Amino acid sequence: MSDTRSVLPYGSWPSPIEADDAARGDALLEWVGFLGDDVCWTEVLPEEDGRSGLMRRTADGVDEVLPSGWDVRTRVIEYGGRPWLALSGRAADGLVFTHGPDQRLHRWRPGSDPVPLSPPGGWPGELRYADFAVHGDEIWCLRETVADDTARTARRHLVAIPLDGGAAEDPSRVRELAATHHFMTGPRIEPGGDRVAWLGWDHPDMPWDTTRLMVAAVLPDGTLGAPAVRMGGEGEAVTQADWATDGSGTLYAVSDPDGWWNVHAVDRDGGTRSLCPRPEEFGEALWRIGLRWCLPLLDGALAVIHGVGERRLGILGADGALTDFDDPATEWHFAATDGRRIAAVASSPGRRRTVVLADPADGSVRTVRAPSSEGRSLPSDAPDPDADGAALDADGAAPDAYATTPYRRTYRGDDGEPVHVHVYPPHHPEFTGPGDELPPYLVLAHGGPTSRSHLVLNQEISYFTSRGIGVVDVQYGGSTGYGRAYRERLRHRWGLTDVQDCATAARGLIAEGLADPDRIAIRGGSAGGWTAVASIAAEPGLYRAAAVYYPVLDPASWREETHDFESRYLDGLIGPWPDTADRYAHQSPLREADRIRTPFVLLQGLDDTVCPPAQAERLLQRIDPDTVPYRCLAFEGEGHGFRRSATVAASLRAELRLYADALGFTPAAASSCSPA
């Protein structure tokens, strides 16, 4: 069949996906759970300054659970955690949640306004709560006490807060249960209430390095007995634990003693056995408190999320057999269960983030919140994604027809090590590039760096690919999803391995004749911003432009400026301070900043406590604006990771303007590259 598409230079294809569309098109759906029979989730509302509304799907459609204006979000460890919990299986009993602006724990009952349960916090000493469990007439949870507005100094306890609201005015009614480690997850209470489990770790470890699974008896007076370690320890990271539902006392733990996060059963005597030993990941790095990937069901089976470089939903039977759902989703997040069904956020290369409900009884997966550009007031008969995954927007159009079909690729570096990437080729249903022209490509370095990105339909990536600009998303050494050995490739080599792997990906595309060697750019945020700046300093002849979002750049100062959770992260990424101070100087992107000749745009939130603005300022102090063209956009009210649609749109427009100038193309629509 002949290709009837019109020919236009790459980068100049007219696209219906404008910056404003990309900014609001991918709804940020998180923290799924059940309120009675209703599936609920938090949804970031960019048009309301990034407020997180608690939404649900009822017979009448999608609406907000709480009265207008409540922000269901906790700032625990700055990256947040599970912020709400239904009080029982009955919707009439309501729920508890953390309110974003004041971080207080509140209780809500249907037909009434929320009321505070926890005492007010304030500087010095903001109190934050996350990861809840019900024990009798109390809420047990993690409490974080932050001593200053930089979140540099903090303490954490497991606490019990009465449901009658008495602690709202009388802080003495909050009971401290345990403080075994500097960092902890919330409590998991055994059915019957006899024991409680949690995870803990201390500086300088991060939760993917070394954690310990703690178990303590719940005494008759509601206090805890002496905690004991049941799993984990040096070089082993337990990333989740949950009790069996059958009263057997079995504790399920997702841990990596063999180098992969697999599911283990821990019996009452402390014996452990792997239930499904595979070179796959059944968990993720614990960046947020309360994440779950292994869900005990009432029939004794386990719902598990697993894979290598992707995640599928399966049912792990008591016999060790693992059966996946017949569903195209390749990523499952924020999973929750009512004991029978599993609700989660699912996505795939052909489908944007979608809230779904999976039923093991019949193998069905039903859409709860479709991936429309407008999530609220969705009609109850809103269509599911079709067989090809094309999502419908609120007007019935199909903007995802302009999305590309991504694929996985593995290149080999000079050292022979694999470098896993996701390739998003340029695509437009009506246009193609000239036969004698290769497309420009953006090398995308994800944040973390102990994290990964997902091979899914993404409006922000479609913003570029639908204009004729390819994207290669690099899962550089240190990324999760490929086992501990791949994560450890970055140990003490941050600023080296990641930079080399991004260059390997770019040169791999060039060698295959897929990308124009003279039109390669790099973009990244947070740790990806570090990699982007380090890359244009180390490879000035490879990259012609860079977009740098809220970066960390000066490791020696960052360790003193960043928040408590990551303040010792560099011990593993670079080395212990001050013993390896020479590495800090050598591996910093600022070391050769005076070599940078690549034009760039720098985008920074002024309220960022993870990568404070001072980090970006140190780069600009080393750049001669007469030699290196750059723009710096700073945004009031934005922290680490932009939440407001206007901020995201302005940033994308600034990026496209940079790429057009540096890579030599003219965008089709003036509005697409207008000044931010």
XYZ file of C-alpha atoms in Angstrom:
676
model
C 0.000 0.000 0.000
C 1.457 3.367 -0.987
C 2.258 6.028 1.578
C 0.032 9.015 0.779
C 1.366 11.243 3.517
C 2.642 14.693 2.579
C 6.362 15.386 2.838
C 7.620 18.113 5.178
C 10.963 18.561 6.944
C 11.268 16.882 10.321
C 10.390 19.233 13.149
C 8.017 21.275 10.996
C 5.002 18.950 10.937
C 1.807 20.670 12.070
C 0.528 18.945 15.192
C -2.802 19.278 16.999
C -1.009 18.566 20.300
C -0.151 22.005 21.633
C 1.841 22.661 24.795
C -1.341 23.361 26.752
C -2.777 20.028 25.606
C 0.347 18.129 26.630
C 0.361 19.896 30.000
C -3.138 18.757 30.901
C -3.602 15.751 28.651
C -1.987 13.116 30.861
C -3.914 13.194 34.111
C -1.741 12.297 37.095
C -3.734 9.475 38.661
C -2.404 8.048 41.926
C -3.200 6.288 45.220
C -6.055 4.034 44.174
C -8.249 2.414 46.820
C -11.774 1.304 47.700
C -14.467 3.235 49.556
C -17.177 0.640 49.984
C -17.789 -0.702 46.492
C -16.496 2.463 44.833
C -13.023 2.671 43.347
C -11.345 5.942 44.360
C -8.079 7.603 43.428
C -6.261 10.898 43.824
C -5.993 13.065 40.736
C -3.776 16.100 40.361
C -5.803 19.047 39.059
C -3.344 21.306 37.215
C -5.922 24.046 36.667
C -6.370 24.295 40.434
C -2.696 24.926 41.233
C -1.952 21.209 41.329
C -4.455 20.323 44.054
C -4.984 16.561 44.482
C -8.661 15.753 44.457
C -9.972 12.415 45.725
C -12.138 11.091 42.901
C -14.468 8.104 42.530
C -16.490 6.375 39.881
C -20.142 5.905 40.726
C -23.179 4.934 38.665
C -23.555 8.609 37.744
C -19.972 9.083 36.539
C -16.769 10.462 38.030
C -16.987 13.029 40.783
C -15.015 14.296 43.759
C -15.517 12.446 47.040
C -14.768 15.280 49.457
C -16.307 18.733 49.512
C -14.630 21.113 47.092
C -11.192 22.441 47.907
C -9.686 19.601 49.945
C -6.195 18.548 48.873
C -5.457 14.860 49.540
C -1.670 14.850 49.644
C 1.110 14.217 52.138
C 4.642 15.589 51.932
C 6.279 12.755 53.904
C 9.933 12.405 52.769
C 9.085 15.199 50.274
C 8.049 12.656 47.623
C 4.892 11.790 49.536
C 3.113 8.580 50.395
C -0.276 6.959 50.622
C -2.448 9.884 51.810
C -5.866 8.321 52.513
C -7.599 5.210 53.832
C -11.214 4.059 53.990
C -12.170 3.291 57.582
C -13.950 0.047 56.737
C -15.605 -1.812 53.911
C -18.688 0.394 54.311
C -18.753 3.727 52.513
C -20.897 5.179 55.306
C -17.952 4.993 57.715
C -15.968 7.441 55.599
C -12.225 7.813 55.459
C -9.152 9.529 56.862
C -6.727 11.618 54.813
C -3.899 14.127 54.994
C -4.776 17.624 53.776
C -1.999 19.153 51.674
C -1.840 22.772 52.904
C -1.632 22.025 56.644
C -0.542 18.347 56.510
C -3.006 17.485 59.300
C -4.828 14.173 59.449
C -8.587 14.592 58.915
C -11.632 12.353 59.129
C -14.537 12.617 56.706
C -18.007 11.083 56.903
C -20.509 11.273 54.028
C -22.738 14.314 54.326
C -20.361 16.268 56.570
C -17.228 18.369 56.330
C -13.867 16.819 57.252
C -12.671 17.401 60.819
C -9.060 17.307 62.046
C -7.794 14.336 64.031
C -4.180 15.411 64.547
C -2.835 18.498 66.308
C -1.720 21.440 64.200
C 1.913 21.668 63.176
C 3.978 24.702 62.329
C 7.522 25.918 62.193
C 9.484 24.770 63.940
C 8.014 21.313 63.706
C 5.646 20.620 60.804
C 3.863 17.291 61.325
C 3.136 15.043 58.360
C 1.193 11.756 58.234
C 1.006 8.855 55.765
C 0.363 5.138 55.258
C -2.580 4.474 57.567
C -4.075 1.433 59.288
C -7.085 1.081 61.590
C -6.609 -0.484 65.016
C -9.704 -0.403 67.204
C -10.688 3.222 67.722
C -7.319 4.563 66.560
C -5.499 5.329 63.340
C -1.961 3.928 63.291
C 0.385 5.565 60.806
C 3.774 7.064 60.069
C 4.335 10.556 61.465
C 7.162 12.740 60.239
C 8.247 15.766 62.274
C 10.141 18.256 60.120
C 12.158 20.870 61.959
C 12.581 23.537 59.265
C 11.193 24.622 55.924
C 14.113 23.036 54.043
C 13.083 19.576 55.375
C 16.747 19.056 56.215
C 16.115 17.782 59.741
C 13.332 15.310 60.489
C 12.283 12.552 62.882
C 9.846 9.708 62.287
C 7.621 7.625 64.531
C 4.834 5.126 64.218
C 1.968 6.733 66.114
C -1.617 6.029 67.187
C -4.182 8.835 66.813
C -7.695 8.538 68.297
C -10.563 8.586 65.832
C -12.709 10.676 68.179
C -10.726 13.819 67.295
C -9.465 14.403 70.816
C -5.852 14.785 69.706
C -6.730 17.724 67.466
C -6.639 19.967 70.544
C -4.688 17.740 72.936
C -1.377 16.516 71.424
C -0.789 14.301 74.459
C -3.448 11.924 73.146
C -1.181 10.938 70.239
C 0.654 7.779 71.308
C 4.133 7.031 69.983
C 4.402 3.328 69.151
C 7.882 2.823 67.710
C 10.922 4.605 66.289
C 13.275 1.799 65.319
C 14.957 3.540 62.388
C 15.520 7.000 61.011
C 13.194 6.095 58.115
C 10.157 3.843 58.361
C 7.061 2.864 56.444
C 3.640 2.865 58.028
C 2.357 -0.121 60.025
C 0.861 -3.303 58.608
C -1.392 -4.838 61.271
C -1.919 -8.597 61.273
C -5.550 -9.721 60.858
C -6.772 -10.123 64.422
C -4.482 -7.341 65.614
C -1.872 -9.467 67.409
C 1.227 -8.236 65.568
C 2.351 -5.306 63.468
C 5.045 -5.091 60.778
C 6.915 -2.223 59.137
C 10.109 -1.532 57.197
C 13.003 0.541 58.461
C 16.374 1.828 57.266
C 19.023 4.323 58.354
C 21.488 6.706 56.779
C 23.534 6.274 54.668
C 21.368 3.535 53.122
C 18.563 4.267 50.718
C 15.530 1.934 50.751
C 16.796 0.067 47.679
C 20.170 -0.575 49.349
C 19.404 -2.077 52.758
C 16.158 -2.260 54.735
C 14.885 -4.448 57.553
C 11.475 -5.981 58.054
C 10.423 -5.402 61.655
C 7.695 -7.259 63.556
C 6.405 -6.527 67.060
C 3.623 -7.938 69.207
C 0.661 -5.705 69.999
C 0.245 -5.862 73.771
C -3.163 -5.766 75.541
C -2.724 -2.076 76.446
C -2.133 -1.137 72.809
C 1.616 -0.648 73.127
C 4.167 -2.688 71.204
C 6.512 -5.358 72.421
C 10.184 -5.488 71.502
C 10.545 -5.329 67.677
C 12.468 -8.124 65.963
C 14.065 -8.268 62.497
C 12.343 -10.881 60.336
C 14.042 -10.276 56.975
C 16.494 -7.948 55.279
C 19.819 -6.590 56.389
C 23.085 -5.560 54.815
C 22.834 -5.686 51.022
C 19.181 -6.769 51.033
C 16.241 -4.436 50.513
C 12.735 -5.438 51.575
C 10.518 -3.053 49.650
C 7.044 -4.198 50.816
C 5.419 -6.431 53.445
C 1.783 -7.462 53.969
C 0.032 -10.131 56.027
C -1.829 -13.131 54.653
C -5.587 -12.788 54.971
C -6.239 -16.338 56.235
C -5.069 -15.879 59.827
C -2.077 -18.184 59.324
C 0.329 -15.526 60.547
C 2.273 -15.639 57.289
C 3.897 -12.382 56.296
C 4.555 -11.786 52.609
C 7.693 -9.780 51.858
C 9.035 -8.477 48.548
C 12.809 -8.625 48.913
C 15.982 -9.188 46.873
C 18.390 -11.567 48.660
C 19.073 -13.180 45.269
C 19.387 -9.927 43.333
C 15.758 -9.587 42.204
C 12.745 -8.293 44.117
C 10.792 -11.540 44.492
C 7.915 -12.511 46.790
C 8.799 -14.425 49.970
C 6.714 -15.992 52.720
C 7.938 -15.324 56.269
C 6.482 -17.724 58.847
C 5.970 -17.155 62.581
C 9.362 -18.603 63.430
C 11.159 -16.292 60.998
C 11.743 -18.895 58.299
C 11.544 -17.604 54.719
C 10.942 -19.157 51.323
C 10.693 -17.635 47.874
C 7.256 -18.238 46.367
C 8.098 -17.589 42.725
C 11.868 -17.279 42.233
C 12.470 -15.600 38.891
C 14.933 -13.125 37.375
C 12.122 -10.555 37.419
C 11.139 -7.657 39.634
C 7.998 -8.016 41.762
C 8.610 -4.603 43.338
C 10.102 -1.189 42.753
C 12.374 1.281 44.510
C 10.535 2.680 47.528
C 10.536 6.366 46.631
C 7.093 6.870 48.183
C 5.836 5.466 51.461
C 3.000 2.958 51.133
C 3.486 1.670 47.592
C 2.406 -1.947 47.051
C 3.061 -4.512 44.330
C 1.958 -7.693 46.114
C -1.644 -7.843 47.353
C -2.958 -10.764 49.438
C -6.459 -11.789 48.356
C -9.170 -13.396 50.461
C -8.910 -16.730 48.637
C -5.239 -17.118 49.620
C -3.802 -16.103 46.252
C -1.641 -13.042 45.676
C -2.134 -10.338 43.078
C 1.366 -9.404 41.921
C 2.849 -6.803 39.597
C 5.992 -8.144 37.928
C 8.326 -8.069 34.940
C 11.676 -6.920 33.560
C 11.634 -3.344 32.324
C 7.832 -3.439 32.425
C 5.089 -4.577 34.808
C 2.220 -7.017 34.224
C -0.577 -7.887 36.623
C -0.802 -11.557 37.546
C -2.240 -13.909 40.126
C 0.235 -16.014 42.089
C -1.456 -19.147 43.378
C -0.598 -21.140 46.466
C 1.063 -23.730 44.207
C 3.485 -21.129 42.836
C 1.751 -20.882 39.455
C 1.683 -17.352 38.044
C -1.103 -16.413 35.626
C -1.186 -12.958 34.045
C -4.337 -11.096 33.111
C -5.012 -11.046 29.401
C -4.733 -7.281 29.129
C -2.466 -5.093 26.972
C -1.371 -2.882 29.879
C 2.389 -3.086 30.428
C 2.563 -0.863 33.509
C 0.492 -1.140 36.691
C 0.785 1.365 39.540
C -0.787 2.247 42.909
C -2.533 -1.096 43.188
C -5.127 -1.760 45.901
C -7.549 -4.577 46.677
C -10.789 -5.134 48.538
C -9.761 -8.777 48.915
C -11.538 -9.878 45.753
C -10.779 -7.315 43.055
C -7.705 -5.264 42.175
C -7.871 -1.585 41.282
C -4.853 0.187 39.820
C -3.573 2.757 37.356
C -2.670 0.960 34.122
C -1.013 2.124 30.901
C 0.738 0.777 27.812
C 2.372 1.995 24.590
C -1.129 2.380 23.181
C -2.937 3.731 26.248
C -2.401 6.630 28.589
C -2.854 6.312 32.350
C -6.212 4.732 33.130
C -7.830 3.671 36.396
C -8.963 0.069 35.961
C -10.657 -2.650 37.988
C -9.437 -6.229 37.506
C -11.450 -9.242 38.655
C -9.577 -12.563 39.022
C -12.886 -14.438 39.091
C -13.503 -13.880 35.391
C -10.223 -12.352 34.225
C -11.895 -9.091 33.245
C -10.266 -5.664 33.326
C -12.754 -2.788 33.264
C -12.026 0.887 32.774
C -13.006 3.048 35.729
C -11.485 6.373 34.742
C -10.797 6.602 31.007
C -7.682 8.462 29.796
C -9.606 11.512 28.684
C -8.147 14.990 28.843
C -10.915 15.971 31.235
C -11.301 13.548 34.108
C -14.178 15.101 36.034
C -17.869 14.596 35.352
C -17.146 11.813 32.898
C -20.363 10.088 31.794
C -20.860 6.637 33.254
C -20.925 5.079 29.791
C -17.615 6.640 28.734
C -15.927 4.326 26.232
C -12.998 2.115 27.082
C -9.862 2.426 24.968
C -10.389 0.513 21.749
C -8.405 -2.534 20.709
C -5.532 -0.337 19.521
C -5.553 1.688 22.701
C -6.692 4.968 21.114
C -8.164 7.075 23.890
C -11.038 9.446 23.336
C -10.911 12.976 24.678
C -13.899 14.801 26.144
C -15.128 15.810 22.696
C -14.890 12.346 21.199
C -11.764 13.112 19.135
C -8.794 10.770 19.054
C -5.649 12.865 19.679
C -3.675 9.731 20.410
C -3.826 8.886 16.714
C -0.886 11.292 16.531
C 1.116 9.260 19.044
C 3.985 7.139 17.834
C 4.467 3.411 18.395
C 7.466 3.054 20.732
C 9.637 -0.011 21.044
C 12.393 -1.409 23.263
C 15.988 -1.635 22.158
C 19.220 -2.682 23.849
C 22.575 -1.261 22.774
C 26.028 -2.251 24.006
C 28.488 0.236 25.407
C 32.238 0.205 24.848
C 32.534 -1.905 28.004
C 30.081 -4.469 26.615
C 27.417 -3.636 29.191
C 23.793 -3.508 27.982
C 22.019 -0.179 27.755
C 18.224 -0.511 27.666
C 16.267 2.207 25.858
C 12.751 3.065 24.732
C 12.636 4.477 21.197
C 9.803 6.827 20.188
C 10.172 7.470 16.429
C 8.686 10.589 14.806
C 5.132 9.940 13.679
C 2.258 11.840 12.114
C -0.652 10.190 10.257
C -0.565 12.875 7.541
C 3.122 13.794 7.172
C 6.498 12.183 6.720
C 10.022 13.504 6.328
C 11.997 13.845 3.079
C 13.706 10.683 1.917
C 17.144 12.298 2.070
C 16.710 13.672 5.596
C 17.123 12.006 8.977
C 15.091 13.236 11.951
C 16.399 15.085 14.988
C 16.309 13.110 18.245
C 16.005 14.015 21.898
C 17.878 11.828 24.381
C 15.756 11.637 27.537
C 17.467 10.971 30.874
C 14.975 10.062 33.592
C 15.139 11.308 37.174
C 15.989 9.330 40.241
C 18.552 8.211 39.273
C 17.491 4.967 41.022
C 14.253 4.869 39.090
C 13.004 4.123 35.611
C 10.636 5.486 33.002
C 7.795 3.629 31.345
C 7.199 2.610 27.752
C 3.706 4.057 27.558
C 1.660 6.518 25.589
C 2.769 9.913 26.838
C 1.354 13.251 25.709
C 4.558 15.126 26.527
C 6.561 12.826 24.267
C 3.821 13.002 21.612
C 4.201 16.789 21.662
C 7.631 16.259 20.090
C 7.191 13.095 18.004
C 4.056 14.441 16.277
C 6.179 17.358 15.056
C 8.815 15.075 13.564
C 11.255 14.919 16.501
C 12.217 11.485 17.795
C 12.792 10.655 21.456
C 15.020 7.943 22.935
C 14.310 7.333 26.619
C 17.450 5.842 28.188
C 17.259 3.370 31.071
C 20.903 3.957 31.911
C 22.886 1.837 34.364
C 21.459 2.457 37.803
C 17.876 2.248 36.602
C 15.433 -0.044 38.349
C 13.499 -2.825 36.662
C 16.493 -4.949 35.660
C 17.691 -6.380 38.978
C 20.172 -5.243 41.614
C 23.268 -5.833 39.452
C 22.015 -3.349 36.844
C 21.177 -0.843 39.614
C 24.652 -1.242 41.053
C 26.277 -0.245 37.745
C 25.842 3.359 38.883
C 27.322 2.823 42.342
C 30.077 5.418 42.869
C 29.846 6.257 39.139
C 27.090 8.856 38.930
C 28.050 11.368 36.259
C 30.037 8.692 34.423
C 27.931 5.579 33.717
C 24.751 7.565 33.046
C 26.570 9.952 30.694
C 28.240 7.092 28.831
C 24.988 5.156 28.475
C 23.115 8.169 27.074
C 25.887 8.672 24.531
C 25.752 4.953 23.682
C 22.015 5.271 22.970
C 22.490 8.334 20.765
C 25.326 6.748 18.810
C 23.350 3.538 18.472
C 20.515 5.387 16.755
C 23.003 7.202 14.514
C 24.767 3.948 13.570
C 21.434 2.407 12.578
C 20.658 5.358 10.319
C 17.691 6.450 12.427
C 18.883 9.840 13.704
C 20.678 12.826 12.218
C 24.105 12.968 13.916
C 24.079 16.761 13.683
C 20.687 17.130 15.367
C 20.863 15.379 18.731
C 19.646 17.102 21.911
C 19.316 15.912 25.500
C 16.692 16.634 28.128
C 16.170 15.586 31.735
C 14.860 16.623 35.124
C 16.266 16.313 38.642
C 18.896 13.561 38.400
C 18.200 13.619 34.660
C 19.098 17.309 34.722
C 22.456 16.347 36.240
C 22.986 13.851 33.414
C 21.965 16.387 30.765
C 24.449 19.016 31.979
C 27.207 16.448 32.502
C 26.563 15.167 28.978
C 26.893 18.505 27.201
C 30.114 19.122 29.161
C 31.556 15.674 28.397
C 30.235 15.329 24.822
C 30.215 18.847 23.317
C 30.348 17.440 19.798
C 27.398 15.074 20.231
C 24.629 17.240 21.691
C 23.452 20.449 20.024
C 20.914 21.519 22.686
C 19.802 20.634 26.208
C 16.664 21.143 28.311
C 17.472 20.989 32.024
C 14.686 20.761 34.602
C 15.272 21.451 38.358
C 18.722 19.793 38.397
C 21.198 18.736 41.037
C 24.616 19.901 39.825
C 27.040 20.506 42.673
C 27.135 17.336 44.791
C 29.344 18.725 47.546
C 26.898 21.529 48.325
C 23.755 19.539 47.471
C 24.400 17.060 50.267
C 24.169 20.019 52.663
C 21.198 21.677 50.961
C 18.791 18.896 50.068
C 16.145 17.299 52.255
C 16.720 14.593 54.849
C 15.633 11.609 52.738
C 18.331 12.142 50.094
C 20.969 13.844 52.222
C 23.159 10.682 52.243
C 22.134 9.402 48.805
C 25.494 10.429 47.373
C 27.326 7.970 49.629
C 26.195 5.276 47.211
C 26.162 7.325 44.011
C 29.609 8.890 44.445
C 31.119 7.841 47.787
C 31.267 8.712 51.488
C 32.020 12.328 52.299
C 34.672 13.659 52.917
C 36.779 10.560 52.223
C 35.959 10.707 48.507
C 35.842 14.483 48.076
C 38.014 14.136 44.980
C 35.243 12.112 43.311
C 32.704 14.801 44.138
C 34.836 17.338 42.310
C 35.660 15.022 39.400
C 32.112 13.729 38.765
C 30.254 17.019 39.213
C 28.721 18.430 36.023
C 30.165 21.782 37.091
C 33.755 20.532 36.827
C 33.967 21.313 33.128
C 31.078 23.751 32.861
C 33.423 26.240 31.199
C 33.678 23.761 28.296
C 29.947 23.966 27.619
C 29.139 25.532 24.269
C 25.763 23.845 23.818
C 22.719 26.140 24.059
C 20.317 25.164 26.805
C 17.169 26.147 28.648
C 17.044 25.823 32.435
C 13.664 25.414 34.173
C 13.451 25.711 37.947
C 10.795 25.801 40.659
C 11.587 28.397 43.305
C 10.025 26.334 46.126
C 12.091 23.214 45.388
C 13.476 21.630 48.582
C 14.917 18.589 46.783
C 17.058 20.458 44.238
C 17.054 24.034 45.535
C 17.420 26.935 43.053
C 20.966 27.502 44.323
C 22.003 24.391 42.378
C 20.885 25.924 39.079
C 22.414 29.268 39.984
C 25.854 27.680 40.402
C 25.740 26.533 36.790
C 24.737 29.938 35.470
C 27.586 31.569 37.386
C 30.006 29.470 35.314
C 28.428 30.155 31.920
C 29.366 33.089 29.714
C 26.098 34.231 28.098
C 28.075 35.804 25.246
C 29.459 32.349 24.415
C 26.597 30.046 25.291
C 23.008 31.038 24.461
C 20.726 30.017 27.292
C 17.410 30.869 28.904
C 16.432 30.378 32.521
C 12.774 30.236 33.516
C 12.011 30.277 37.247
C 8.510 29.548 38.539
C 7.060 30.849 41.785
C 5.063 28.306 43.779
C 6.537 25.273 42.005
C 8.523 22.616 43.831
C 10.326 19.518 42.637
C 8.290 18.358 39.663
C 5.920 20.879 38.131
C 2.237 20.507 39.008
C 0.635 23.535 37.315
C -0.439 23.212 33.708
C 0.686 26.749 32.886
C 4.202 25.927 34.109
C 4.423 22.698 32.121
C 3.113 24.379 28.963
C 5.530 27.309 29.260
C 8.401 24.866 29.734
C 7.485 22.820 26.656
C 7.192 25.936 24.510
C 10.611 27.064 25.689
C 12.045 23.646 24.836
C 10.606 23.620 21.337
C 11.897 27.113 20.675
C 15.387 26.010 21.748
C 15.347 22.890 19.574
C 14.091 24.812 16.545
C 16.941 27.305 16.817
C 19.662 24.793 17.664
C 18.634 21.861 15.452
C 17.599 23.880 12.429
C 13.892 23.535 11.771
C 10.865 25.801 11.709
C 7.845 24.622 13.729
C 4.605 24.740 11.771
C 2.520 26.727 14.229
C 3.769 29.995 15.665
C 1.920 29.265 18.906
C 3.977 26.123 19.349
C 7.217 28.023 19.699
C 6.072 31.367 21.010
C 8.083 32.796 23.909
C 7.190 31.176 27.221
